[in-house]
Coordinates of C-alpha atoms and ligand atoms in Angstrom, one line a residue:
X1 CA 129.4 98.6 182.5
X2 CA 125.7 99.4 181.9
X3 CA 123.3 96.8 180.8
X4 CA 120.9 97.9 178.0
X5 CA 117.6 96.1 177.4
X6 CA 115.5 96.7 174.3
X7 CA 111.7 96.4 174.3
X8 CA 109.4 94.8 173.1
X9 CA 111.9 92.2 172.0
X10 CA 113.6 91.9 175.4
X11 CA 117.0 91.6 173.9
X12 CA 119.9 93.0 175.9
X13 CA 123.6 93.7 175.9
X14 CA 126.4 95.1 178.0
X15 CA 128.2 98.1 176.6
X16 CA 130.7 100.7 177.6
X17 CA 129.4 104.0 179.0
X18 CA 129.1 106.6 176.1
X19 CA 128.1 103.9 173.5
X20 CA 125.4 105.4 171.2
X21 CA 122.0 103.8 171.5
X22 CA 122.0 102.6 167.9
X23 CA 125.4 100.9 168.5
X24 CA 124.0 99.2 171.6
X25 CA 121.0 98.0 169.6
X26 CA 123.2 96.6 166.9
X27 CA 125.2 94.7 169.5
X28 CA 122.0 93.3 171.0
X29 CA 120.8 92.2 167.5
X30 CA 118.0 94.8 167.4
X31 CA 117.4 96.3 163.9
X32 CA 116.9 100.0 164.4
X33 CA 116.3 102.2 161.3
X34 CA 118.6 105.2 160.8
X35 CA 116.9 107.0 157.9
X36 CA 119.7 109.7 157.4
X37 CA 122.5 107.2 158.1
X38 CA 123.0 108.6 161.6
X39 CA 123.8 112.2 160.6
X40 CA 121.3 113.6 163.1
X41 CA 119.4 115.5 160.4
X42 CA 116.2 113.5 159.8
X43 CA 115.1 113.3 163.5
X44 CA 113.4 110.1 162.8
X45 CA 115.4 107.5 164.7
X46 CA 113.3 108.0 167.7
X47 CA 113.3 105.6 170.7
X48 CA 111.9 106.0 174.1
X49 CA 114.1 105.7 177.3
X50 CA 111.9 103.9 179.8
X51 CA 114.6 104.0 182.6
X52 CA 118.3 104.7 183.1
X53 CA 120.3 107.7 182.1
X54 CA 121.4 108.9 178.7
X55 CA 123.4 111.8 177.3
X56 CA 121.8 113.6 174.3
X57 CA 124.1 115.2 171.7
X58 CA 121.2 116.3 169.5
X59 CA 117.6 116.9 170.4
X60 CA 114.5 115.2 168.9
X61 CA 111.7 117.2 167.3
X62 CA 110.3 119.9 169.6
X63 CA 106.9 118.3 170.3
X64 CA 108.4 114.9 171.4
X65 CA 107.6 113.5 174.8
X66 CA 110.5 114.0 177.3
X67 CA 111.5 110.3 177.2
X68 CA 112.0 110.3 173.4
X69 CA 115.6 110.6 172.1
X70 CA 117.5 110.2 168.8
X71 CA 119.1 106.7 168.7
X72 CA 122.0 108.0 166.6
X73 CA 122.9 111.0 168.7
X74 CA 122.2 109.8 172.3
X75 CA 124.7 107.8 174.4
X76 CA 124.2 105.4 177.2
X77 CA 125.1 106.9 180.6
X78 CA 126.4 105.1 183.7
X79 CA 123.3 103.3 184.7
X80 CA 121.5 100.3 183.2
X81 CA 118.9 101.4 180.6
X82 CA 115.6 100.1 179.3
X83 CA 114.7 101.4 175.9
X84 CA 111.5 101.0 173.8
X85 CA 112.1 100.7 170.1
X86 CA 110.4 99.9 166.9
X87 CA 112.2 97.1 165.3
X88 CA 112.2 96.0 161.7
X89 CA 111.3 92.5 160.7
X90 CA 112.1 92.4 157.0
X91 CA 110.6 89.0 156.4
X92 CA 107.1 90.4 157.1
X93 CA 107.2 92.3 153.8
X94 CA 108.6 89.5 151.6
X95 CA 106.3 88.4 148.8
X96 CA 106.1 86.3 145.7
X97 CA 105.8 88.3 142.5
X98 CA 104.5 87.8 139.0
X99 CA 106.4 88.9 135.9
X100 CA 103.6 89.8 133.5
X101 CA 104.4 93.4 132.8
X102 CA 107.4 93.3 130.5
X103 CA 106.4 91.6 127.2
X104 CA 109.9 92.0 125.7
X105 CA 111.5 88.8 126.6
X106 CA 114.4 87.7 124.5
X107 CA 114.7 84.4 126.1
X108 CA 111.3 83.4 124.8
X109 CA 112.0 84.0 121.2
X110 CA 115.8 83.8 120.9
X111 CA 118.1 80.8 121.2
X112 CA 118.6 80.0 124.9
X113 CA 122.2 80.7 125.7
X114 CA 122.5 81.1 129.5
X115 CA 125.3 82.8 131.3
X116 CA 126.6 79.4 132.4
X117 CA 126.1 76.9 129.6
X118 CA 125.3 73.3 130.5
X119 CA 127.1 71.0 128.0
X120 CA 126.9 67.2 128.0
X121 CA 130.1 65.6 126.8
X122 CA 131.0 62.2 125.6
X123 CA 134.7 62.1 126.4
X124 CA 136.7 59.4 124.7
X125 CA 138.3 56.7 126.8
X126 CA 142.0 57.2 127.6
X127 CA 144.4 55.5 125.1
X128 CA 147.8 54.0 125.8
X129 CA 149.3 55.4 122.6
X130 CA 148.3 59.1 122.7
X131 CA 149.2 59.9 126.3
X132 CA 146.3 62.4 126.5
X133 CA 145.3 63.4 130.1
X134 CA 141.7 63.6 131.3
X135 CA 141.8 67.4 131.0
X136 CA 143.2 67.2 127.4
X137 CA 140.3 64.9 126.4
X138 CA 137.6 67.0 128.1
X139 CA 139.0 70.2 126.6
X140 CA 139.0 68.6 123.2
X141 CA 135.3 67.8 123.5
X142 CA 134.5 71.1 124.9
X143 CA 136.3 72.9 122.1
X144 CA 133.7 71.5 119.7
X145 CA 131.0 73.3 121.6
X146 CA 132.6 76.5 122.9
X147 CA 135.2 78.1 120.6
X148 CA 137.7 79.5 122.9
X149 CA 141.5 79.6 123.1
X150 CA 141.8 78.7 126.8
X151 CA 139.8 76.9 129.4
X152 CA 140.4 77.6 133.1
X153 CA 140.0 74.6 135.5
X154 CA 139.6 75.5 139.2
X155 CA 141.4 73.1 141.4
X156 CA 138.2 72.0 143.2
X157 CA 136.8 71.0 139.8
X158 CA 140.0 69.3 138.7
X159 CA 140.0 67.2 141.9
X160 CA 136.6 65.7 140.9
X161 CA 137.6 64.9 137.3
X162 CA 139.1 61.4 137.4
X163 CA 136.2 59.8 139.3
X164 CA 133.4 61.9 137.5
X165 CA 134.8 61.0 134.1
X166 CA 134.7 57.3 134.8
X167 CA 131.4 57.0 136.6
X168 CA 129.3 57.1 133.4
X169 CA 132.0 55.8 131.0
X170 CA 133.1 59.3 129.8
X171 CA 129.6 60.9 129.7
X172 CA 129.5 64.0 131.9
X173 CA 127.8 67.3 132.4
X174 CA 130.0 70.4 132.3
X175 CA 128.9 73.9 133.3
X176 CA 130.9 76.5 131.3
X177 CA 131.1 80.2 131.5
X178 CA 132.4 81.9 128.4
X179 CA 134.0 85.3 128.3
X180 CA 135.4 86.4 125.0
X181 CA 138.1 83.9 124.0
X182 CA 138.3 82.4 127.4
X183 CA 136.2 79.7 129.2
X184 CA 135.8 78.9 132.9
X185 CA 134.7 75.5 134.0
X186 CA 132.3 76.1 136.9
X187 CA 131.5 72.4 137.6
X188 CA 131.4 68.9 136.3
X189 CA 128.7 66.4 137.2
X190 CA 128.3 62.7 136.5
X191 CA 124.5 63.1 136.9
X192 CA 123.5 64.1 133.4
X193 CA 120.0 65.1 134.1
X194 CA 120.8 67.4 137.1
X195 CA 118.5 70.4 137.1
X196 CA 120.5 73.6 136.5
X197 CA 119.2 77.0 137.7
X198 CA 120.3 80.6 137.7
X199 CA 119.1 83.7 139.5
X200 CA 118.6 87.3 138.4
X201 CA 118.7 90.0 141.0
X202 CA 117.6 93.6 141.0
X203 CA 119.4 95.1 144.0
X204 CA 117.5 98.2 144.6
X205 CA 118.2 100.8 147.3
X206 CA 114.8 100.1 149.0
X207 CA 113.5 96.9 147.4
X208 CA 115.3 93.8 146.2
X209 CA 113.9 91.3 143.8
X210 CA 115.2 87.8 142.9
X211 CA 114.0 85.7 140.0
X212 CA 114.9 82.0 139.8
X213 CA 115.1 80.5 136.3
X214 CA 115.7 77.0 134.9
X215 CA 118.8 77.4 132.6
X216 CA 117.8 74.3 130.6
X217 CA 114.3 75.4 129.6
X218 CA 114.6 79.2 130.1
X219 CA 111.4 79.1 132.3
X220 CA 111.1 81.4 135.2
X221 CA 110.4 79.3 138.3
X222 CA 109.5 82.1 140.7
X223 CA 110.2 85.7 141.7
X224 CA 110.5 86.9 145.3
X225 CA 110.9 90.5 146.5
X226 CA 111.4 92.2 149.8
X227 CA 112.9 95.2 151.6
X228 CA 116.6 95.7 151.4
X229 CA 118.0 95.2 154.9
X230 CA 120.3 98.1 154.3
X231 CA 117.4 100.5 154.8
X232 CA 118.2 100.6 158.5
X233 CA 121.7 102.1 157.6
X234 CA 120.1 105.0 155.7
X235 CA 117.1 105.5 153.5
X236 CA 118.8 106.9 150.4
X237 CA 122.2 106.4 148.8
X238 CA 123.9 109.4 150.3
X239 CA 122.8 108.5 153.8
X240 CA 124.0 105.0 153.3
X241 CA 127.4 106.2 152.0
X242 CA 127.7 108.4 155.1
X243 CA 126.9 105.4 157.3
X244 CA 129.5 103.2 155.7
X245 CA 132.3 105.6 156.1
X246 CA 134.4 103.3 158.3
X247 CA 135.4 99.7 157.4
X248 CA 133.3 98.3 160.2
X249 CA 130.1 99.9 158.9
X250 CA 131.0 99.3 155.2
X251 CA 131.1 95.6 156.0
X252 CA 127.8 95.9 157.8
X253 CA 126.1 97.5 154.8
X254 CA 127.8 94.9 152.5
X255 CA 126.6 92.0 154.6
X256 CA 123.0 93.4 154.7
X257 CA 123.0 93.4 150.9
X258 CA 124.1 89.8 150.8
X259 CA 121.7 88.7 153.5
X260 CA 118.8 90.3 151.7
X261 CA 119.6 88.5 148.5
X262 CA 120.1 85.2 150.4
X263 CA 116.9 85.6 152.3
X264 CA 115.0 85.9 149.0
X265 CA 116.9 82.9 147.5
X266 CA 115.9 80.8 150.6
X267 CA 112.3 81.7 150.0
X268 CA 112.5 80.6 146.4
X269 CA 114.4 77.4 146.9
X270 CA 112.2 76.3 149.8
X271 CA 109.0 77.0 147.9
X272 CA 110.3 75.2 144.8
X273 CA 112.1 72.4 146.6
X274 CA 115.4 73.2 144.9
X275 CA 119.0 72.7 146.3
X276 CA 121.0 75.9 146.4
X277 CA 123.9 73.8 144.9
X278 CA 121.9 73.5 141.7
X279 CA 122.1 77.3 141.1
X280 CA 125.2 77.9 139.0
X281 CA 124.8 81.5 137.7
X282 CA 123.7 84.9 139.0
X283 CA 123.2 88.2 137.3
X284 CA 123.0 91.2 139.6
X285 CA 121.9 94.7 138.6
X286 CA 121.7 97.7 140.7
X287 CA 122.8 101.3 140.9
X288 CA 126.5 102.1 141.0
X289 CA 126.5 102.6 144.8
X290 CA 124.6 99.3 145.4
X291 CA 127.2 97.4 143.3
X292 CA 130.0 98.9 145.4
X293 CA 128.2 97.8 148.6
X294 CA 127.5 94.4 147.1
X295 CA 131.2 93.8 146.6
X296 CA 132.3 95.5 149.8
X297 CA 134.1 98.3 147.9
X298 CA 133.8 101.8 149.5
X299 CA 131.5 104.1 147.5
X300 CA 132.9 107.1 149.4
X301 CA 134.4 108.6 146.3
X302 CA 131.1 108.6 144.5
X303 CA 129.9 111.4 146.6
X304 CA 133.1 113.5 146.4
X305 CA 134.0 115.5 143.4
X306 CA 134.8 114.3 140.7
X307 CA 132.4 111.5 141.8
X308 CA 134.6 108.6 140.6
X309 CA 133.4 105.0 141.1
X310 CA 136.0 102.3 141.8
X311 CA 134.6 100.4 138.8
X312 CA 131.9 100.5 136.2
X313 CA 132.2 97.0 135.0
X314 CA 133.8 93.6 135.9
X315 CA 134.0 90.5 133.9
X316 CA 132.7 88.1 136.5
X317 CA 133.1 87.2 140.2
X318 CA 132.5 84.0 142.0
X319 CA 129.3 83.5 144.1
X320 CA 131.5 82.3 146.9
X321 CA 133.6 85.5 146.9
X322 CA 130.6 87.6 147.6
X323 CA 128.8 85.3 149.9
X324 CA 125.8 84.2 147.8
X325 CA 124.1 81.1 149.2
X326 CA 124.2 79.2 145.9
X327 CA 126.7 76.8 144.4
X328 CA 130.1 78.2 145.6
X329 CA 131.5 77.7 142.1
X330 CA 128.7 79.7 140.5
X331 CA 129.5 82.7 138.3
X332 CA 128.1 86.1 139.3
X333 CA 127.8 88.7 136.6
X334 CA 127.5 92.3 137.7
X335 CA 125.6 94.5 135.2
X336 CA 127.9 97.4 133.9
X337 CA 127.3 100.9 135.1
X338 CA 127.7 104.0 132.9
X339 CA 128.1 106.7 135.5
X340 CA 128.5 107.4 139.1
X341 CA 124.7 107.4 139.6
X342 CA 123.5 105.5 136.5
X343 CA 124.2 101.8 137.1
X344 CA 123.6 98.3 135.8
X345 CA 119.9 98.5 136.7
X346 CA 119.6 101.0 133.8
X347 CA 121.8 99.2 131.3
X348 CA 119.7 96.0 132.1
X349 CA 116.4 98.0 132.2
X350 CA 116.7 99.5 128.7
X351 CA 117.0 96.0 127.3
X352 CA 113.3 95.8 128.0
X353 CA 112.5 98.7 125.7
X354 CA 112.9 99.4 122.0
X355 CA 114.3 102.8 122.4
X356 CA 117.7 101.9 121.1
X357 CA 116.2 100.6 117.8
X358 CA 113.8 103.4 117.0
X359 CA 114.1 106.6 115.1
X360 CA 111.6 108.4 117.3
X361 CA 112.6 109.9 120.6
X362 CA 111.9 107.8 123.7
X363 CA 112.0 108.6 127.4
X364 CA 112.8 105.8 129.9
X365 CA 112.0 106.7 133.5
X366 CA 112.9 104.3 136.3
X367 CA 111.2 105.5 139.4
X368 CA 112.7 104.2 142.6
X369 CA 114.7 105.7 145.5
X370 CA 117.0 106.9 142.8
X371 CA 115.2 108.2 139.7
X372 CA 117.0 107.3 136.6
X373 CA 116.2 108.7 133.2
X374 CA 117.4 107.8 129.7
X375 CA 116.5 109.9 126.7
X376 CA 117.3 108.9 123.1
X377 CA 116.8 106.8 120.1
X378 CA 118.9 104.6 117.8
X379 CA 121.4 107.4 117.3
X380 CA 122.1 108.6 120.8
X381 CA 121.3 107.8 124.5
X382 CA 121.7 110.3 127.3
X383 CA 121.2 109.2 130.9
X384 CA 121.0 111.0 134.2
X385 CA 119.9 110.2 137.8
X386 CA 118.3 112.1 140.7
X387 CA 117.6 111.3 144.3
X388 CA 113.9 110.8 144.8
X389 CA 114.0 109.2 148.2
X390 CA 112.0 106.1 149.0
X391 CA 108.4 107.7 149.0
X392 CA 107.5 105.9 145.7
X393 CA 108.5 102.6 147.2
X394 CA 106.5 103.1 150.3
X395 CA 109.3 104.5 152.4
X396 CA 109.9 107.9 153.9
X397 CA 106.2 108.6 154.6
X398 CA 104.6 108.0 158.0
X399 CA 102.4 105.0 157.0
X400 CA 104.3 103.9 153.9
X401 CA 104.7 100.3 153.0
X402 CA 105.5 98.0 150.0
X403 CA 102.8 97.3 147.4
X404 CA 101.7 94.0 149.1
X405 CA 98.5 92.8 150.7
X406 CA 97.1 95.4 153.1
X407 CA 98.5 98.4 151.2
X408 CA 96.1 101.2 150.3
X409 CA 96.5 101.8 146.6
X410 CA 93.6 104.2 145.9
X411 CA 90.9 106.2 147.6
X412 CA 87.4 107.1 146.4
X413 CA 85.3 110.1 147.2
X414 CA 81.7 110.9 146.6
X415 CA 80.5 114.1 144.9
X416 CA 80.4 115.9 148.2
X417 CA 84.0 115.2 148.7
X418 CA 83.6 112.6 151.4
X419 CA 85.9 109.6 151.5
X420 CA 83.7 106.5 150.7
X421 CA 86.1 103.7 150.0
X422 CA 89.7 102.7 150.3
X423 CA 91.1 100.4 147.7
X424 CA 93.4 97.9 149.5
X425 CA 95.6 95.3 147.8
X426 CA 94.2 91.8 148.5
X427 CA 91.0 93.4 149.9
X428 CA 92.7 93.1 153.2
X429 CA 92.5 95.3 156.3
X430 CA 94.6 98.4 155.5
X431 CA 98.0 98.4 157.0
X432 CA 99.7 101.3 155.1
X433 CA 100.0 103.2 151.9
X434 CA 102.1 102.0 148.9
X435 CA 104.0 104.1 146.4
X436 CA 101.3 104.1 143.7
X437 CA 98.8 104.6 146.5
X438 CA 100.4 107.9 147.6
X439 CA 100.4 109.1 144.0
X440 CA 96.7 108.2 143.6
X441 CA 95.7 109.7 146.9
X442 CA 97.5 113.0 146.4
X443 CA 96.0 113.3 142.9
X444 CA 92.5 112.8 144.4
X445 CA 93.3 115.3 147.2
X446 CA 94.2 117.9 144.7
X447 CA 91.1 117.3 142.6
X448 CA 88.8 117.3 145.7
X449 CA 90.3 120.5 147.0
X450 CA 91.7 118.8 150.1
X451 CA 95.2 120.0 149.6
X452 CA 96.4 123.0 147.6
X453 CA 99.1 123.0 145.0
X454 CA 101.8 123.7 147.5
X455 CA 100.8 120.5 149.3
X456 CA 99.2 122.1 152.3
X457 CA 95.7 121.0 153.6
X458 CA 93.3 123.7 152.5
X459 CA 92.3 125.8 155.5
X460 CA 88.6 125.8 154.9
X461 CA 88.3 122.3 153.5
X462 CA 85.3 120.8 155.4
X463 CA 86.4 117.2 155.3
X464 CA 85.6 115.0 158.3
X465 CA 88.8 113.0 157.8
X466 CA 91.0 116.0 158.2
X467 CA 92.2 116.3 161.8
X468 CA 93.9 119.5 163.0
X469 CA 96.1 119.8 166.0
X470 CA 97.3 123.3 166.4
X471 CA 99.1 124.2 163.1
X472 CA 99.4 120.6 162.1
X473 CA 96.9 118.7 160.0
X474 CA 96.6 115.2 158.7
X475 CA 94.1 113.2 156.7
X476 CA 93.0 110.0 158.6
X477 CA 92.0 107.0 156.5
X478 CA 91.1 104.2 158.8
X479 CA 87.9 105.5 160.4
X480 CA 85.5 102.7 160.6
X481 CA 87.9 99.7 160.1
X482 CA 87.5 97.2 162.9
X483 CA 90.6 96.1 164.7
X484 CA 92.5 99.2 163.8
X485 CA 93.2 101.9 166.4
X486 CA 91.6 105.2 165.4
X487 CA 94.0 107.5 163.4
X488 CA 96.5 104.7 162.8
X489 CA 96.7 105.4 159.1
X490 CA 97.1 108.9 157.9
X491 CA 99.0 111.3 155.5
X492 CA 100.4 114.5 157.0
X493 CA 101.9 117.6 155.4
X494 CA 105.4 116.2 156.0
X495 CA 104.6 113.1 154.0
X496 CA 103.1 115.3 151.2
X497 CA 106.2 117.4 151.2
X498 CA 108.4 114.3 150.8
X499 CA 106.3 113.2 147.8
X500 CA 106.5 116.8 146.4
X501 CA 110.3 116.7 146.6
X502 CA 110.5 113.3 145.1
X503 CA 108.3 114.1 142.1
X504 CA 110.1 117.4 141.7
X505 CA 113.5 115.6 141.6
X506 CA 112.2 113.2 138.9
X507 CA 110.4 115.8 136.8
X508 CA 113.2 118.3 136.9
X509 CA 115.7 115.6 135.9
X510 CA 113.5 114.9 132.8
X511 CA 113.2 118.6 131.9
X512 CA 116.9 119.3 132.4
X513 CA 117.9 116.3 130.3
X514 CA 115.6 117.4 127.5
X515 CA 117.0 120.9 127.6
X516 CA 120.5 119.5 127.5
X517 CA 119.6 117.6 124.4
X518 CA 118.0 120.7 122.8
X519 CA 114.6 118.9 122.7
X520 CA 111.1 119.5 124.1
X521 CA 108.3 117.3 125.4
X522 CA 106.6 117.6 122.0
X523 CA 109.5 115.6 120.5
X524 CA 108.9 112.6 122.7
X525 CA 107.1 109.7 120.9
X526 CA 107.2 107.1 123.7
X527 CA 107.6 107.0 127.4
X528 CA 108.7 103.8 129.2
X529 CA 107.9 103.8 132.9
X530 CA 109.8 101.3 135.0
X531 CA 109.7 100.7 138.8
X532 CA 108.2 98.4 141.4
X533 CA 104.7 100.0 141.4
X534 CA 102.9 96.8 140.2
X535 CA 99.7 97.1 138.4
X536 CA 98.4 99.9 140.6
X537 CA 100.3 102.7 139.0
X538 CA 97.8 105.1 137.5
X539 CA 99.6 107.2 134.8
X540 CA 96.8 109.8 134.8
X541 CA 97.3 110.4 138.5
X542 CA 101.1 110.5 138.2
X543 CA 100.6 113.2 135.6
X544 CA 98.2 115.1 137.7
X545 CA 100.7 115.4 140.6
X546 CA 103.4 116.4 138.1
X547 CA 105.6 113.3 138.4
X548 CA 105.3 112.5 134.7
X549 CA 104.9 115.0 131.8
X550 CA 101.5 115.7 130.4
X551 CA 101.6 113.8 127.1
X552 CA 98.9 111.8 125.4
X553 CA 98.2 108.6 127.3
X554 CA 99.0 106.3 124.4
X555 CA 102.7 107.3 124.6
X556 CA 103.1 105.7 128.0
X557 CA 104.0 102.1 128.5
X558 CA 104.5 100.7 132.0
X559 CA 107.1 97.9 131.9
X560 CA 107.3 97.0 135.6
X561 CA 110.6 96.1 137.2
X562 CA 112.8 96.5 134.1
X563 CA 116.0 96.0 136.0
X564 CA 114.9 92.5 137.1
X565 CA 113.5 91.6 133.6
X566 CA 116.7 92.9 132.0
X567 CA 118.7 90.8 134.4
X568 CA 116.7 87.7 133.5
X569 CA 117.4 88.4 129.8
X570 CA 121.1 88.7 130.7
X571 CA 121.0 85.4 132.6
X572 CA 119.4 83.5 129.7
X573 CA 120.3 85.2 126.4
X574 CA 123.7 85.8 124.9
X575 CA 122.1 88.4 122.6
X576 CA 121.0 90.4 125.6
X577 CA 124.6 90.3 127.1
X578 CA 126.1 91.5 123.8
X579 CA 123.5 94.2 123.4
X580 CA 123.9 95.4 126.9
X581 CA 127.7 95.9 126.4
X582 CA 127.0 97.8 123.2
X583 CA 124.4 100.1 124.9
X584 CA 126.6 100.7 127.9
X585 CA 129.3 102.0 125.6
X586 CA 126.8 104.2 123.7
X587 CA 125.1 105.9 126.7
X588 CA 126.4 109.3 127.6
X589 CA 126.1 110.0 131.3
X590 CA 125.0 113.5 132.2
X591 CA 125.8 114.7 135.7
X592 CA 122.8 116.9 136.6
X593 CA 124.5 118.7 139.4
X594 CA 127.0 120.1 136.9
X595 CA 124.2 121.7 134.8
X596 CA 123.4 125.2 136.0
X597 CA 119.7 125.0 135.3
X598 CA 119.0 121.8 137.3
X599 CA 118.4 123.6 140.6
X600 CA 116.0 126.2 139.1
X601 CA 114.1 123.4 137.3
X602 CA 113.8 121.5 140.6
X603 CA 112.5 124.6 142.4
X604 CA 110.0 125.2 139.7
X605 CA 108.7 121.6 140.1
X606 CA 108.1 122.0 143.8
X607 CA 104.4 122.6 143.2
X608 CA 101.5 120.4 142.2
X609 CA 101.7 119.7 139.3
X610 CA 104.2 122.5 138.5
X611 CA 104.7 126.2 138.8
X612 CA 104.5 126.5 135.0
X613 CA 100.8 125.8 134.3
X614 CA 101.4 125.7 130.6
X615 CA 103.1 122.3 131.0
X616 CA 100.0 120.7 132.6
X617 CA 96.9 122.4 131.1
X618 CA 94.6 119.4 131.5
X619 CA 95.7 118.7 135.1
X620 CA 95.2 122.3 136.1
X621 CA 91.7 122.1 134.6
X622 CA 90.9 119.0 136.6
X623 CA 92.3 120.4 139.8
X624 CA 90.4 123.7 139.5
X625 CA 87.1 122.3 138.2
X626 CA 85.9 120.7 141.5
X627 CA 87.1 123.6 143.5
X628 CA 85.2 126.1 141.3
X629 CA 82.0 124.2 141.9
X630 CA 82.4 123.4 145.6
X631 CA 84.7 125.8 147.4
Ligands
FES701 S1 118.5 111.7 163.0 FE1 119.2 109.7 163.6 S2 119.2 108.6 161.8 FE2 118.6 110.6 161.2

């Protein structure tokens, strides 16, 4: 059997002949990215065969060197192979986050009622004459605090009861989860001042964020975020569903979701010196497919007509059942979904808005790998989703990266149209371009006549940063930065096309939903923008490229990662949990693909800012002003 060695890591494995290269990599513990889930369509899972023989079932892009093959469509032959790969190290992109954006925080101004309620009891001593058991007496005390008709005692908790009850002469801490008329006793402790924590999780397709909160004070202890390890199984949802079509690969995608969350939990507990055993509650929000992956339930039927999920909502699950590295008896609450592509991230996210209270029409746009849109007011809420791809989260473009230190978030030109400065997060050496960066850069390119409205570099643009090789052109950023190889950072026309498609998907979803509701942009009084852009999102530039509608600037509010903030609210506030259930039942899910005009709206939006100039009069003016003077 051939031996396959991967470089630069030097990891190796022995496989059967005909094993695909990506399968050999997995066996060797090498993380290779399969952007299209291994369908052979994206041509981006490129690896270089240094020696040995391989069998190609699909070919790489035409201009690839002869040694380059597709990892998903090339099999190991009879001889030993040495293969050069680019491996992911997810921890390189993990960061600590702040939570300053969303100012609507129930848990700061409402009575703190966390998902798992810590209750200190003084249980009466047993009496000879009443024959009450330990459980009877604890239940009697608990009933004074939580009004329920039944209390479930897990056996593991019951086994601890006799000793725990007697250590502090009947005083004990109980951790109770209440669901309707029923309570579940998660844990009992004789240490009355034990710190109690919970986590809120935004399980995004590309990025995952975890917030750690003190359930006794409601304080947020820390937030960590990083790439979802599932990325290597497909960049977007459909690719990932394709990848997970067998039980073996479904389990792999499931375990990558869990290991991503656990990786971020470890970061938080190490930094804050907290025991994972002290975390008793988790709220997890994500799109419908992510929730299926989280629980290891096949999402296959979400992509097949009539697009039926296995579930929209669950009461609760145990942390132990899904493999979270927190107290095994902790309760995990999964935010309810409302449609096959509108999930718990949206029912959590709209908690951070006032749209459900107001008479005026609001638009909520959550821009991630999936774009989700909610339109409505206190009388109605319509929601839809579109696939934007990972470009706005720093994926799917040649030099894309997360919005962390080293990411280019803007570019500055002088009057002559020459690049004079790169704005880089943390003032660091530039390493890549983040999602808000690509929006700002393309807006400037349009305004400086570097690209045209179809996203192509302008033929006669005399810009020294544009390098042309045959019919291909790219804009190179890193000229003059020490320690960086020339031309390491660039944007090419393929990247621009990916952004064009992404913005067209989001904008056409907005226009289609408005049309469906019989409304126009003029009816909108408020626009809430959610997503992981951080403080670098420039609304003006997002309008100039046609991602957002051209409305007056005051109508826009950027609320940051609404899914995470909503999840924190759900973790800490009963009011938020009740409200979310009400909103989930009120939202009408609109399947865009079933609407005949969606495709034509999408095609019309495949132009910067749009083919219909009347929708973007000011942006068109800005784009043409410089060109009139200089070109
Ligand atoms: S072509 Fe191999 S993952 Fe897309």
